[in-house]
Tab-separated table of C-alpha atoms in Angstrom:
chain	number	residue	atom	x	y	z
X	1	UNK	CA	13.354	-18.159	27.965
X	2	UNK	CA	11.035	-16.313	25.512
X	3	UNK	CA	11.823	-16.027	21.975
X	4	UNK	CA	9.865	-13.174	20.721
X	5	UNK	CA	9.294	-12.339	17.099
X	6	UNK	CA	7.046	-9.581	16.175
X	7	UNK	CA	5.285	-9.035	12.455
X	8	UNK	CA	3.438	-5.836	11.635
X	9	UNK	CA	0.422	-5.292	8.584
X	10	UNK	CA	-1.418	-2.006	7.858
X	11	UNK	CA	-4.794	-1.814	6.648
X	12	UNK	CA	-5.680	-0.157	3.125
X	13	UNK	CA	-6.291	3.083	3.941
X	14	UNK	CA	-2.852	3.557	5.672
X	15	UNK	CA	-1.426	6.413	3.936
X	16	UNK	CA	1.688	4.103	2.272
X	17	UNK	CA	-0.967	1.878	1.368
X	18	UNK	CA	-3.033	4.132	-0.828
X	19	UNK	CA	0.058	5.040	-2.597
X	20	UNK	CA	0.831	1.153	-3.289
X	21	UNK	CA	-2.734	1.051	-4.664
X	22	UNK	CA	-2.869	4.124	-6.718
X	23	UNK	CA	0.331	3.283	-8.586
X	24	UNK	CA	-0.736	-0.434	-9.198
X	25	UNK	CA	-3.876	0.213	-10.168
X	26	UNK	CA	-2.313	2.676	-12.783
X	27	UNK	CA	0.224	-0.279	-13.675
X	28	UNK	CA	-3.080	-2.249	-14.367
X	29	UNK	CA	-5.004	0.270	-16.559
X	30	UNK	CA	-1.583	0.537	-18.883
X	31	UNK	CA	-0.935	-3.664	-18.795
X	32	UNK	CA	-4.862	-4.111	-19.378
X	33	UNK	CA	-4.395	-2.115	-22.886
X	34	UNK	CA	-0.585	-2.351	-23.823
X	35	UNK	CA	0.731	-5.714	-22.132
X	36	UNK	CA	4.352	-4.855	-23.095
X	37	UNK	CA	4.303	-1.868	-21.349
X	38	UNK	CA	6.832	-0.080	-19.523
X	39	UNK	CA	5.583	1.417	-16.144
X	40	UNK	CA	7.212	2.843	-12.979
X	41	UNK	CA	4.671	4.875	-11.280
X	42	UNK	CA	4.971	6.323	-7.934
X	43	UNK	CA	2.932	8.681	-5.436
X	44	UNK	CA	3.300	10.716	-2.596
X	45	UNK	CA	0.264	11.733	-0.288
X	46	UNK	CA	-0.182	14.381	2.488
X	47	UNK	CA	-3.299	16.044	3.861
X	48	UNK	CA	-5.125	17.216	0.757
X	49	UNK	CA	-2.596	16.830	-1.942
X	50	UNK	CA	-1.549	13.753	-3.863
X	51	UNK	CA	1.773	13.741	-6.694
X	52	UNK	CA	1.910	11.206	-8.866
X	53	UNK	CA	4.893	10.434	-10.833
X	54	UNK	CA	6.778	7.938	-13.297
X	55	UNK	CA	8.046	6.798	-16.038
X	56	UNK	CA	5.475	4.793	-18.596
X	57	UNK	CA	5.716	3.607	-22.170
X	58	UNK	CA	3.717	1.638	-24.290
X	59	UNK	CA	1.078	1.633	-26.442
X	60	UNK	CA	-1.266	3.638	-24.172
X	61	UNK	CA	-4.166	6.302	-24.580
X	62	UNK	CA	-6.205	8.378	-22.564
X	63	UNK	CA	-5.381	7.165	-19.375
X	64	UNK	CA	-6.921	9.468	-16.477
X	65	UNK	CA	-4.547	8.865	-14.122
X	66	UNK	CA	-6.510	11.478	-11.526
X	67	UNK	CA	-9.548	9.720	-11.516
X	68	UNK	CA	-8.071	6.164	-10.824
X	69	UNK	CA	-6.428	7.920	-7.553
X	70	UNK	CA	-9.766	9.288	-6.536
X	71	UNK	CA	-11.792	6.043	-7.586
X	72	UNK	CA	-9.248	4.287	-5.124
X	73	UNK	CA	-9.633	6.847	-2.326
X	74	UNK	CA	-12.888	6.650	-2.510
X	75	UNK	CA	-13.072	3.007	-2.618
X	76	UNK	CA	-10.760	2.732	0.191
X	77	UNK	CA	-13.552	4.205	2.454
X	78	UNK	CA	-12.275	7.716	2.833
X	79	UNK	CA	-15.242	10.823	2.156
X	80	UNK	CA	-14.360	13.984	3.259
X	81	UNK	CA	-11.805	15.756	4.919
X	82	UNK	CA	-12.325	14.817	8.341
X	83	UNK	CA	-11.840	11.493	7.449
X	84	UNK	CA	-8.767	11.645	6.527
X	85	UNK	CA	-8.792	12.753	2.715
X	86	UNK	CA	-11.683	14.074	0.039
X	87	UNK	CA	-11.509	12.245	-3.140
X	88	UNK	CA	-13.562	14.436	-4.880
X	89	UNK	CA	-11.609	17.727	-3.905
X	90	UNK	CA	-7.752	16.927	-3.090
X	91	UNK	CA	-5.466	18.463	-4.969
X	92	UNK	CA	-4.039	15.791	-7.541
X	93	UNK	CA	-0.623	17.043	-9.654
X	94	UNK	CA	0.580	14.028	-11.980
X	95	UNK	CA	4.097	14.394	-13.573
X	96	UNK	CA	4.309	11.069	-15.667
X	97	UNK	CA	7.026	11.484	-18.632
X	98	UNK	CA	8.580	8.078	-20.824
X	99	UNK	CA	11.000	6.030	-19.915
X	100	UNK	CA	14.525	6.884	-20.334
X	101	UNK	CA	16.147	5.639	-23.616
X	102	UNK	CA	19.173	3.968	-21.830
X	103	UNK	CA	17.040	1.806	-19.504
X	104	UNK	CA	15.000	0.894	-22.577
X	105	UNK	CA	18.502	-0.331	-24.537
X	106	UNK	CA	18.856	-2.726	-21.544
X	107	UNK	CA	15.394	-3.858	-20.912
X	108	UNK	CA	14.778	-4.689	-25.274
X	109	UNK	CA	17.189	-7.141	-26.421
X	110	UNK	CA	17.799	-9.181	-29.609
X	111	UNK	CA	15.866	-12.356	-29.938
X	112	UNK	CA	12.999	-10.879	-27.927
X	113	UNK	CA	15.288	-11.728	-24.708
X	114	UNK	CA	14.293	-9.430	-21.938
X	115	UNK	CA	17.360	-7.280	-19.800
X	116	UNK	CA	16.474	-7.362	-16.084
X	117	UNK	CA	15.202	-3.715	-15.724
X	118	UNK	CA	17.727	-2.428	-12.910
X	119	UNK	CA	20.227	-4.387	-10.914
X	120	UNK	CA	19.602	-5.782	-7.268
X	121	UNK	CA	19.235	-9.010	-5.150
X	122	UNK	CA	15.301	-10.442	-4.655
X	123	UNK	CA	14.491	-12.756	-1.829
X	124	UNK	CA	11.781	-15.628	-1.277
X	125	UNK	CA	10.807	-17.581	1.362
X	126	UNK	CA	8.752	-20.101	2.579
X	127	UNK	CA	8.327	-21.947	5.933
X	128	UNK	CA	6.050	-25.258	6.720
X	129	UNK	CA	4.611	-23.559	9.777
X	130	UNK	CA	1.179	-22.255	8.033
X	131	UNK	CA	-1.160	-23.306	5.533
X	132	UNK	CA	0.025	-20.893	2.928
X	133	UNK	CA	4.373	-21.410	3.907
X	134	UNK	CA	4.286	-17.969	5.470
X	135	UNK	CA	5.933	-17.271	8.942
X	136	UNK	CA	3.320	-17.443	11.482
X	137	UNK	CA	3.546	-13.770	12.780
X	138	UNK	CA	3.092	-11.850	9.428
X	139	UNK	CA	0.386	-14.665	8.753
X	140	UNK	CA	-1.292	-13.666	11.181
X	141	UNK	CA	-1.058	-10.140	11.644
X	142	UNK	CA	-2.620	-9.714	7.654
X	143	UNK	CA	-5.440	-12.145	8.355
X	144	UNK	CA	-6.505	-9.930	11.741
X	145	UNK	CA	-6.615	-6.697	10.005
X	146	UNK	CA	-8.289	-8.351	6.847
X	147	UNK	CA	-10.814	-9.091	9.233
X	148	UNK	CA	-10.568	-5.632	11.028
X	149	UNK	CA	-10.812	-3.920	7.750
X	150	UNK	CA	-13.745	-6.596	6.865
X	151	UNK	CA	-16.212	-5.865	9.586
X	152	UNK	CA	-15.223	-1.828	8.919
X	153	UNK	CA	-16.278	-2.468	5.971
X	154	UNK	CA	-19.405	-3.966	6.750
X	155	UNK	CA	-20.558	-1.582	9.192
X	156	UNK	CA	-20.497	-4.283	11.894
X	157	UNK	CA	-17.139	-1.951	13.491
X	158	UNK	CA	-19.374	0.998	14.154
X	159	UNK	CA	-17.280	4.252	14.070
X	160	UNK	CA	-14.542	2.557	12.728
X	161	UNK	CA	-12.477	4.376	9.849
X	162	UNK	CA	-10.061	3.225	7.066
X	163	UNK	CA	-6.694	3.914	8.811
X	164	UNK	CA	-5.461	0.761	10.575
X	165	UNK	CA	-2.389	-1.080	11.983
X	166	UNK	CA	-1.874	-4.579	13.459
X	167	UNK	CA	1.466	-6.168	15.304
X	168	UNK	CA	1.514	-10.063	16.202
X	169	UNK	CA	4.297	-10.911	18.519
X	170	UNK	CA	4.742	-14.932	18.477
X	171	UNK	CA	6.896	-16.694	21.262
X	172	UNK	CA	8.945	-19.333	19.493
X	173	UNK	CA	10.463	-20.910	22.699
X	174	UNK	CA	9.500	-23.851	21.611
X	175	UNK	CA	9.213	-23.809	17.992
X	176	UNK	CA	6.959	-26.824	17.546
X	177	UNK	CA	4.382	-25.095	19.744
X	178	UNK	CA	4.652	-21.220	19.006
X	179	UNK	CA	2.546	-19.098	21.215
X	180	UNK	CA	0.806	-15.907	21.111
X	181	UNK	CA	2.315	-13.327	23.411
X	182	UNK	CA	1.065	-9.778	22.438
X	183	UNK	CA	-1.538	-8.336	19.943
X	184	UNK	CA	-1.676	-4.610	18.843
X	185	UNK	CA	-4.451	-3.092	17.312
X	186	UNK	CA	-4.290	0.432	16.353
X	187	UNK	CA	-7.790	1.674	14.119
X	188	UNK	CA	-8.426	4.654	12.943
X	189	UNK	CA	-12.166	5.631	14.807
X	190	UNK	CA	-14.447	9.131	14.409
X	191	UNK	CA	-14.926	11.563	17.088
X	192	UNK	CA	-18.086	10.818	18.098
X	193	UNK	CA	-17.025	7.018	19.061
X	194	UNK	CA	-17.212	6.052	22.535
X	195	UNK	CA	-13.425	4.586	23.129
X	196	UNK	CA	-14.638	2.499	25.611
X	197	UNK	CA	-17.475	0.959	23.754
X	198	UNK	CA	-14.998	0.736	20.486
X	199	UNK	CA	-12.700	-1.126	22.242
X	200	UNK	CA	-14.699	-4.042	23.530
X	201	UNK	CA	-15.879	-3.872	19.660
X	202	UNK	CA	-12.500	-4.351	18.684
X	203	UNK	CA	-11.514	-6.853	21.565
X	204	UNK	CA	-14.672	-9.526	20.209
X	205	UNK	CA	-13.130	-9.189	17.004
X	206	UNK	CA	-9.781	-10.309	18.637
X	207	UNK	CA	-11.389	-13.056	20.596
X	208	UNK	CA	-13.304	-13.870	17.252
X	209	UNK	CA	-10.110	-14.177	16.112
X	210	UNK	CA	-8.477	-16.414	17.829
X	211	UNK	CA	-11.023	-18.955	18.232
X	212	UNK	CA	-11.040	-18.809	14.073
X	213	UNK	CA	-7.124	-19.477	13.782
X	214	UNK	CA	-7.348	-22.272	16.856
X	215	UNK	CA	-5.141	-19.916	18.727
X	216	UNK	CA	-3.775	-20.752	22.470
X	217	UNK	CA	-2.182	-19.161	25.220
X	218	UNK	CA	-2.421	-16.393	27.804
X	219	UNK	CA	-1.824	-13.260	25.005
X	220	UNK	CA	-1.631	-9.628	26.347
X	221	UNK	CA	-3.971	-7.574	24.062
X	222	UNK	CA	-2.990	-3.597	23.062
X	223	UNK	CA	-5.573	-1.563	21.625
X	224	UNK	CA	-5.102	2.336	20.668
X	225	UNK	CA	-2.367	2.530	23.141
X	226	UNK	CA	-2.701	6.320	23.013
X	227	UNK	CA	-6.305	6.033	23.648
X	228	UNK	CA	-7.206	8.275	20.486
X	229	UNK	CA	-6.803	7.738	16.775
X	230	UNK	CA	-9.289	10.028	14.842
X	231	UNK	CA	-6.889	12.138	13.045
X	232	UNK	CA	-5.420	9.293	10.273
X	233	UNK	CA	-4.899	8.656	6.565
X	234	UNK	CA	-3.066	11.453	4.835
X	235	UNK	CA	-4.100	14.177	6.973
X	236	UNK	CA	-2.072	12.717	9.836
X	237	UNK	CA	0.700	10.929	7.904
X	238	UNK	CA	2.928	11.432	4.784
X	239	UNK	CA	2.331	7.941	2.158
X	240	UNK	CA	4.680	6.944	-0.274
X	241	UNK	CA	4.542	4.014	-2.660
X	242	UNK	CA	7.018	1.134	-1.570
X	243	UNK	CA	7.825	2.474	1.939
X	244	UNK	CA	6.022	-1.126	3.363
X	245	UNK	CA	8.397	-3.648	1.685
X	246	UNK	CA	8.340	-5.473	4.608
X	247	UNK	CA	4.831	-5.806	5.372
X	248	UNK	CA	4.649	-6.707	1.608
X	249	UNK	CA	6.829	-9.786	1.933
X	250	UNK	CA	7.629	-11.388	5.162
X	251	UNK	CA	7.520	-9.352	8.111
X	252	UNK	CA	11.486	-9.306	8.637
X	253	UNK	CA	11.003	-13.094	9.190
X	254	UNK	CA	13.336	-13.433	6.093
X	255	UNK	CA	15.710	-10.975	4.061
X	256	UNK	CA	14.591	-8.339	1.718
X	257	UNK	CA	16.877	-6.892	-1.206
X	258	UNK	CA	15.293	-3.582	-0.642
X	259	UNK	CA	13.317	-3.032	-3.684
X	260	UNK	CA	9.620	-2.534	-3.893
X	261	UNK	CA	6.968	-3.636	-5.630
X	262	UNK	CA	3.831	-1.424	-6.374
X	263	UNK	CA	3.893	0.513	-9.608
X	264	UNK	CA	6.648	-1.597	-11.440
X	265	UNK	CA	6.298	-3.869	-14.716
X	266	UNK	CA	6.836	-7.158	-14.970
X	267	UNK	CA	10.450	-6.306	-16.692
X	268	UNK	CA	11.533	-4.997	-13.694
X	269	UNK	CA	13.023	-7.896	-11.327
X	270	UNK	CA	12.624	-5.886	-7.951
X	271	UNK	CA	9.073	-7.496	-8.514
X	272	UNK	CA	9.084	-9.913	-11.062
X	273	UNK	CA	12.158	-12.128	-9.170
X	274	UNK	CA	11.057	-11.680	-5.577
X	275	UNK	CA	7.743	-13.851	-6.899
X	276	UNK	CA	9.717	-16.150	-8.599
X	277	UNK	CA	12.212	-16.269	-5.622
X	278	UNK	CA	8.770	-17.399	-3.510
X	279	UNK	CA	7.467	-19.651	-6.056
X	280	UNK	CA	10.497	-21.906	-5.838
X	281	UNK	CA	11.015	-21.849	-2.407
X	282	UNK	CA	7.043	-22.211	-1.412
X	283	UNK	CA	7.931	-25.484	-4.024
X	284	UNK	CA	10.503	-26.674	-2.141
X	285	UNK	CA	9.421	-26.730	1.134
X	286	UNK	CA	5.534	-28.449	-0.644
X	287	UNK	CA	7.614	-30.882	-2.366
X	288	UNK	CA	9.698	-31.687	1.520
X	289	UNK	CA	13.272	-30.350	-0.015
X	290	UNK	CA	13.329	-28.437	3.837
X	291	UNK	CA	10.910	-26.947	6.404
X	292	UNK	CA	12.441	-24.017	5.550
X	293	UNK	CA	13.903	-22.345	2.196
X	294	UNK	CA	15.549	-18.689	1.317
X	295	UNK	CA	15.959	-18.017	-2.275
X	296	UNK	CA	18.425	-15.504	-3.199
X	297	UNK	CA	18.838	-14.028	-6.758
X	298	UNK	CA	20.375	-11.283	-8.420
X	299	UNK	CA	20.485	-9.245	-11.617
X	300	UNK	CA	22.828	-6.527	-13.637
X	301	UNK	CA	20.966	-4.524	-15.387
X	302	UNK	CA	20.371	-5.428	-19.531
X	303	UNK	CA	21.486	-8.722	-18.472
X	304	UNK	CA	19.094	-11.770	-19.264
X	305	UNK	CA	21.013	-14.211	-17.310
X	306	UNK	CA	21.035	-14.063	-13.231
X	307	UNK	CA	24.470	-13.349	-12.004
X	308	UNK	CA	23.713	-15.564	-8.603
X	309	UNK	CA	21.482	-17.901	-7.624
X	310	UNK	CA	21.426	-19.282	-4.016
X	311	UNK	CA	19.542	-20.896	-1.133
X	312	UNK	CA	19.521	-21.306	2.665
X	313	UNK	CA	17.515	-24.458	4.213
X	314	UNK	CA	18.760	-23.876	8.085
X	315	UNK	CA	18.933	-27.012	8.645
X	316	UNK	CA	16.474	-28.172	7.978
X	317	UNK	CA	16.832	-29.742	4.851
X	318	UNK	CA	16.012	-33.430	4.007
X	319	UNK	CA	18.132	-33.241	0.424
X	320	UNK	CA	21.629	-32.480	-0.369
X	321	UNK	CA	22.263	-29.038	-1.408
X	322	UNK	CA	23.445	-30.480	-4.691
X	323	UNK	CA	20.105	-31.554	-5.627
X	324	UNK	CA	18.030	-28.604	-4.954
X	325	UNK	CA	20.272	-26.384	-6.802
X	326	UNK	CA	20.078	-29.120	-9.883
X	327	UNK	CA	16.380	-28.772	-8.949
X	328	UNK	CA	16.219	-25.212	-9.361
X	329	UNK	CA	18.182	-25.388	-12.394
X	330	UNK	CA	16.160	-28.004	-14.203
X	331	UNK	CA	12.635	-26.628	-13.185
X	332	UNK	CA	12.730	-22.659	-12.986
X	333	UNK	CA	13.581	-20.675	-15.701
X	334	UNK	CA	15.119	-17.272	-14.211
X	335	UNK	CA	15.481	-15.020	-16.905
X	336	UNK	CA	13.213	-11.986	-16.882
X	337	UNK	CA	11.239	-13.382	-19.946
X	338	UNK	CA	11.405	-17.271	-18.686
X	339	UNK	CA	9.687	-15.365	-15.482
X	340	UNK	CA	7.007	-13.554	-16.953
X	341	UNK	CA	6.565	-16.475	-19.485
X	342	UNK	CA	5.970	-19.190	-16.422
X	343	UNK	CA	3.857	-16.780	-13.908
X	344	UNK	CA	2.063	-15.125	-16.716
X	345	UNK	CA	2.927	-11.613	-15.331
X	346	UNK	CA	2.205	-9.563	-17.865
X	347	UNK	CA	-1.889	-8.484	-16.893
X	348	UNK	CA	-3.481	-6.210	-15.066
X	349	UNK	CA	-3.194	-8.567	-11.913
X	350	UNK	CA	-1.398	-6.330	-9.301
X	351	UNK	CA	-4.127	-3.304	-7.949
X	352	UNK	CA	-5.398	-6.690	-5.236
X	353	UNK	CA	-2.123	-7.690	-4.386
X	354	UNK	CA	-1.145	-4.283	-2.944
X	355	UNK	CA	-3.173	-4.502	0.445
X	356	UNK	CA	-2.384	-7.702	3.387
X	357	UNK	CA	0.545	-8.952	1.413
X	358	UNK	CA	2.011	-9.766	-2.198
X	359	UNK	CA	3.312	-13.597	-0.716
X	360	UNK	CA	1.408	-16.046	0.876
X	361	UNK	CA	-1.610	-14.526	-1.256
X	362	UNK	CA	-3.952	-18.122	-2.104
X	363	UNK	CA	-7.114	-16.112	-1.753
X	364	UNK	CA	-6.536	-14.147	-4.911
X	365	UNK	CA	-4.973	-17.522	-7.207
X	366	UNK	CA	-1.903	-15.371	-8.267
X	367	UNK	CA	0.524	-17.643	-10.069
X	368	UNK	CA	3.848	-17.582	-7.769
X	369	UNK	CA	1.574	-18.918	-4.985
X	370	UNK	CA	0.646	-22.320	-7.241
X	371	UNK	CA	2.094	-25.352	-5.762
X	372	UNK	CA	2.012	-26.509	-9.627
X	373	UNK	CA	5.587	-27.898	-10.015
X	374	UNK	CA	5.670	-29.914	-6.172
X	375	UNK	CA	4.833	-33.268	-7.475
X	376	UNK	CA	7.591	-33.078	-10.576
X	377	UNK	CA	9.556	-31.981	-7.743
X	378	UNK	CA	8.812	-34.904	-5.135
X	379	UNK	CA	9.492	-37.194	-7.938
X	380	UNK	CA	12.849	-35.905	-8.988
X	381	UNK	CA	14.036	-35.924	-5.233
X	382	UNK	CA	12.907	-39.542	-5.190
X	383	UNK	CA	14.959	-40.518	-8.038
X	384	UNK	CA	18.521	-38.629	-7.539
């Protein structure tokens, strides 16, 4: 019997995903001169018309948070309204105030202790099934429509614009050997394309593909399924920063608390924890504690201290329980400071990691991806 499993990623000029980049590229410009600072930025985009909106503090001046949106839209490929959105002429309202006095009583405690910013549960994962400890659909589907976006990019995707989508469906009947059983492409094209010619475009790409990844099986292939995608981008969808949490972390391979990421400060642990969650388990699993490893942990808010820590191996761990959580205990620190002390969090690092993924992320060296504490790790398993 098939076991099907299906992971979805979105290109950078999806409409969600502009609003992901907008707001951390504005987290950047405020870390990048005030590394203490306090941001919470959020945007909304549809047809012509982009809100941005927040909370920031800090040491900050003369941010033009207008012309970073339009810098990114632009960069993002889109030109003129046809395409999907004119960064030179959209309408652009920001409404950024400080933020509120009684999260800052939380966040600021004595002793230069940091308050986790809000309350919540953060999850990480990692699985020894890929070379970076990511599930094998979501793996997938970011590294096809990196290499979707790529060749739009390059002009080599002729008519191609920046609107994208891409599903991998993976048959785990037998896990050891998971197969490929369906691949959707959905790309955002201009009128004057040929559909017929764009497609075979699009299916050497796959085949390209495939070949790259050493990929087998007899995979059903989906392109455009309505057979027309020229209207895209804002003009034909809504965006809103942190509506793709799940293309962000996973792909529903492994639980989500729900929070977002894009637009937040280190301080607050909807981000902050859900990297350190994936930097212990990716660890683990590096340092053979289990194939497989959820880390669950959760907050109050103006608390320091985590209120839970826990794990899941399913099964497929090769150490007690007992000794990974003394292993987490002795090696992570989990306090909002002792995380942004140990992954170096607070710099303008976060515009990149808002396209194809904020886990499994080795092309862009961020810090909860390092393997750096697997060997201490492999040596304390050996000795307890």
């Amino acid at each position: 019997m098939k076991r099907l499993f299906t992971s979805e990623s979105v290109g950078p000029g999806h409409p969600d995903k502009i609003c992901d980049q907008i707001s951390d590229a504005i987290l950047d410009a405020c870390l990048a001169q005030d590394p203490k600072a306090h941001v919470a930025c959020e945007c909304f985009i549809t047809g012509q018309f982009l809100v941005i909106g927040g909370e920031i503090s800090g040491n900050i001046k003369d941010i033009d948070y207008a012309k970073i949106a339009r810098d990114i839209i632009r960069e993002i490929g889109y030109k003129d309204e046809k395409s999907g959105i004119n960064p030179d002429t959209c309408e652009i309202l920001v409404k950024i105030q400080k933020q509120s006095a009684d999260i800052a009583l939380g966040v600021n405690l004595a002793d230069e202790e940091i308050g986790a910013g809000d309350q919540g549960s953060m999850y990480g994962y990692a699985v020894a099934e890929t070379p970076n400890y990511m599930p094998l659909p979501i793996y997938l589907a970011h590294e096809l429509i990196k290499k979707v976006d790529s060749k739009r990019r390059s002009g080599e995707l002729k008519h191609a614009l920046p609107d994208m989508k891409a599903q991998i469906t993976v048959d785990y009947e037998d896990y050891d050997n998971p197969l490929i059983d369906t691949i959707l492409v959905s790309v955002q094209h201009e009128e004057s394309a040929n559909f017929e010619e764009f497609k075979l475009s699009l299916k050497g790409i796959i085949k390209e593909f495939i070949k790259e990844n050493h990929l087998h099986g007899d995979y059903k292939v989906l392109i455009n399924p309505t057979g027309r995608f020229v209207i895209g981008g804002p003009a034909g969808d809504t965006g809103l920063t942190g509506r793709k949490i799940i293309v962000d972390t996973y792909g529903g391979y492994a639980r989500h608390g729900g929070g977002a990421f894009s637009g937040k400060d280190p301080t607050k642990v909807d981000r902050s924890a859900a990297y350190m969650a994936r930097y212990i388990a990716k660890n683990l699993v590096a340092a053979g504690a289990a194939k497989k490893m959820e880390i669950q942990i959760s907050y109050a808010i103006g608390i320091a201290e985590p209120t839970s820590v826990s794990f899941q191996t399913f099964s497929t761990a090769k150490v007690s329980d007992e000794i990974i959580a003394k292993a987490i205990q002795k090696f992570f620190r989990l306090t909002p400071k002792g995380i942004i002390e140990t992954l170096d969090l607070e710099r303008p690092i976060y515009q990149k990691t808002a396209t194809f993924g904020h886990m499994g992320r080795e092309d862009l060296d961020v810090p909860w991806e390092k393997l750096d504490k697997a060997e201490e790790l492999k040596e304390f398993f050996k000795n307890n």
